[in-house]
Amino acid sequence: FMNSESFYCLTTSDANSDAYSIFKRRIEEKKWPMYWQTKFQSVIKPGDKLIFYIAGVNKFRQCFVGSAEVNSIDKISNTAESTVDPDKTQAQVTSYIHLNNIKLFNKEVFIKSILNNLNFIENKKNYGLYFVGGVTKIDQASNSFILDQSNLR
């Protein structure tokens, strides 16, 4: 039986509030917005594993801070009354990922301290590029390594 789950990293950036606050509120609501330009939104599926990364310049920046699984995905019908994310001005939400099995890391994992162990980042100097666009596909080994560093297991 092939394990068909995939692994993704969801990035939060500073917007109308700092990235970590936005992340915390999304986690409390157990849902994560996707926008029309968000990569991989057509292939993310229930059961996929997620890791959360904080970009920007404020608290926990450049750190992995939690994990979750995809519970379900709600497509937002494209009506005139479109859903706008309160954290991103004028960003139209095309779907929501509903989360379960959410875990906040006991200690945040600073990316620069583990860059050499992350296979999905080939260009270590420009690692920031890998987090542009909100969603990054990552490999199972990198996923496990981040979880190990977080004291989750």
Short mmCIF file of C-alpha atoms in Angstrom, two decimals:
data_model
loop_
_atom_site.label_atom_id
_atom_site.label_comp_id
_atom_site.label_asym_id
_atom_site.label_seq_id
_atom_site.Cartn_x
_atom_site.Cartn_y
_atom_site.Cartn_z
CA PHE A 1 0.00 0.00 0.00
CA MET A 2 1.64 3.18 -1.16
CA ASN A 3 1.57 6.02 1.28
CA SER A 4 -0.15 8.69 -0.76
CA GLU A 5 0.07 11.58 1.67
CA SER A 6 2.07 14.62 0.63
CA PHE A 7 3.93 17.15 2.75
CA TYR A 8 3.64 20.92 2.51
CA CYS A 9 4.91 23.96 4.33
CA LEU A 10 2.44 26.84 4.72
CA THR A 11 4.07 30.24 5.16
CA THR A 12 2.62 33.23 6.99
CA SER A 13 4.01 36.68 6.21
CA ASP A 14 3.58 39.99 7.95
CA ALA A 15 0.54 41.84 6.62
CA ASN A 16 -2.01 43.98 8.44
CA SER A 17 -0.69 42.37 11.62
CA ASP A 18 2.49 40.45 12.35
CA ALA A 19 2.83 36.99 10.84
CA TYR A 20 2.73 35.04 14.09
CA SER A 21 -0.52 36.71 15.21
CA ILE A 22 -2.08 35.88 11.84
CA PHE A 23 -0.84 32.29 12.16
CA LYS A 24 -2.25 31.97 15.69
CA ARG A 25 -5.66 33.19 14.66
CA ARG A 26 -5.82 30.84 11.68
CA ILE A 27 -4.84 27.95 13.96
CA GLU A 28 -7.53 28.89 16.47
CA GLU A 29 -10.09 28.95 13.66
CA LYS A 30 -8.65 25.67 12.34
CA LYS A 31 -8.76 26.96 8.81
CA TRP A 32 -6.21 28.32 6.38
CA PRO A 33 -7.00 30.54 3.39
CA MET A 34 -5.81 29.87 -0.16
CA TYR A 35 -5.81 32.57 -2.82
CA TRP A 36 -6.18 32.33 -6.58
CA GLN A 37 -2.40 32.50 -7.03
CA THR A 38 -1.50 30.07 -4.23
CA LYS A 39 0.64 27.20 -5.49
CA PHE A 40 -0.42 23.56 -5.07
CA GLN A 41 -3.97 24.39 -4.02
CA SER A 42 -5.36 22.09 -6.71
CA VAL A 43 -3.43 19.08 -5.38
CA ILE A 44 -3.53 19.48 -1.60
CA LYS A 45 -5.90 16.84 -0.24
CA PRO A 46 -7.31 15.52 3.04
CA GLY A 47 -4.68 13.60 4.98
CA ASP A 48 -1.75 15.65 3.72
CA LYS A 49 0.70 16.80 6.40
CA LEU A 50 1.48 20.46 6.97
CA ILE A 51 4.24 22.42 8.66
CA PHE A 52 3.90 26.12 9.41
CA TYR A 53 6.64 28.67 8.75
CA ILE A 54 6.76 32.31 9.83
CA ALA A 55 8.31 34.76 7.38
CA GLY A 56 8.63 38.51 7.81
CA VAL A 57 10.54 40.51 10.41
CA ASN A 58 8.66 40.06 13.69
CA LYS A 59 8.22 37.40 16.37
CA PHE A 60 9.40 33.87 15.42
CA ARG A 61 10.49 35.07 11.99
CA GLN A 62 12.33 32.46 9.92
CA CYS A 63 11.06 29.71 12.19
CA PHE A 64 8.91 26.64 11.81
CA VAL A 65 6.31 26.85 14.57
CA GLY A 66 3.73 24.07 14.22
CA SER A 67 2.21 21.22 12.28
CA ALA A 68 -1.23 19.97 11.28
CA GLU A 69 -3.09 17.74 8.87
CA VAL A 70 -5.54 18.63 6.14
CA ASN A 71 -9.00 17.66 7.32
CA SER A 72 -11.04 18.94 4.38
CA ILE A 73 -11.00 21.68 1.77
CA ASP A 74 -13.81 24.13 1.11
CA LYS A 75 -13.83 25.72 -2.31
CA ILE A 76 -15.30 29.21 -2.21
CA SER A 77 -17.65 29.72 -5.12
CA ASN A 78 -16.63 32.69 -7.20
CA THR A 79 -19.54 35.00 -6.52
CA ALA A 80 -19.68 38.76 -6.57
CA GLU A 81 -19.75 38.56 -2.80
CA SER A 82 -16.26 37.15 -2.65
CA THR A 83 -14.46 36.35 0.56
CA VAL A 84 -11.64 38.73 1.40
CA ASP A 85 -9.00 37.74 3.92
CA PRO A 86 -9.00 40.28 6.78
CA ASP A 87 -5.21 39.96 7.03
CA LYS A 88 -4.41 40.64 3.40
CA THR A 89 -6.01 43.67 1.87
CA GLN A 90 -7.85 42.82 -1.33
CA ALA A 91 -6.68 39.20 -1.34
CA GLN A 92 -9.52 37.05 -2.61
CA VAL A 93 -9.84 33.70 -0.89
CA THR A 94 -10.53 30.82 -3.29
CA SER A 95 -10.61 28.03 -0.73
CA TYR A 96 -10.07 27.19 2.92
CA ILE A 97 -8.08 24.25 4.20
CA HIS A 98 -9.71 22.93 7.36
CA LEU A 99 -7.09 21.69 9.81
CA ASN A 100 -7.00 18.92 12.36
CA ASN A 101 -4.34 17.36 14.56
CA ILE A 102 -2.85 20.82 15.07
CA LYS A 103 0.30 20.99 17.18
CA LEU A 104 2.25 24.04 18.23
CA PHE A 105 5.93 23.26 18.58
CA ASN A 106 7.38 23.18 22.09
CA LYS A 107 10.25 25.14 20.68
CA GLU A 108 10.31 27.00 17.41
CA VAL A 109 12.81 25.71 14.85
CA PHE A 110 15.07 28.40 13.36
CA ILE A 111 15.54 27.61 9.69
CA LYS A 112 19.15 28.76 9.50
CA SER A 113 20.18 26.20 12.10
CA ILE A 114 18.83 23.29 10.03
CA LEU A 115 19.18 24.46 6.40
CA ASN A 116 21.66 21.72 5.55
CA ASN A 117 19.14 19.06 6.62
CA LEU A 118 16.31 20.36 4.43
CA ASN A 119 16.40 18.53 1.10
CA PHE A 120 13.68 20.63 -0.51
CA ILE A 121 15.90 23.73 -0.28
CA GLU A 122 18.54 23.18 -2.93
CA ASN A 123 19.86 26.72 -2.98
CA LYS A 124 20.77 27.26 0.68
CA LYS A 125 21.87 30.87 0.15
CA ASN A 126 18.48 31.95 -1.17
CA TYR A 127 16.28 29.78 1.02
CA GLY A 128 13.70 32.58 1.28
CA LEU A 129 12.68 32.01 -2.32
CA TYR A 130 11.31 28.60 -1.38
CA PHE A 131 8.66 30.20 0.84
CA VAL A 132 7.34 32.75 -1.65
CA GLY A 133 3.76 32.11 -2.68
CA GLY A 134 2.44 30.72 0.56
CA VAL A 135 2.79 26.97 0.01
CA THR A 136 5.93 24.90 -0.54
CA LYS A 137 5.98 21.18 -1.24
CA ILE A 138 8.48 19.47 1.02
CA ASP A 139 9.82 15.93 1.30
CA GLN A 140 8.99 13.46 4.04
CA ALA A 141 12.55 13.40 5.41
CA SER A 142 12.63 17.20 5.83
CA ASN A 143 9.19 17.09 7.43
CA SER A 144 10.37 14.46 9.94
CA PHE A 145 13.58 16.35 10.65
CA ILE A 146 11.69 19.57 11.48
CA LEU A 147 9.33 17.66 13.77
CA ASP A 148 12.30 16.03 15.53
CA GLN A 149 13.92 19.44 16.12
CA SER A 150 10.70 20.82 17.60
CA ASN A 151 10.65 18.33 20.51
CA LEU A 152 7.24 17.18 19.30
CA ARG A 153 8.21 13.53 19.23
#
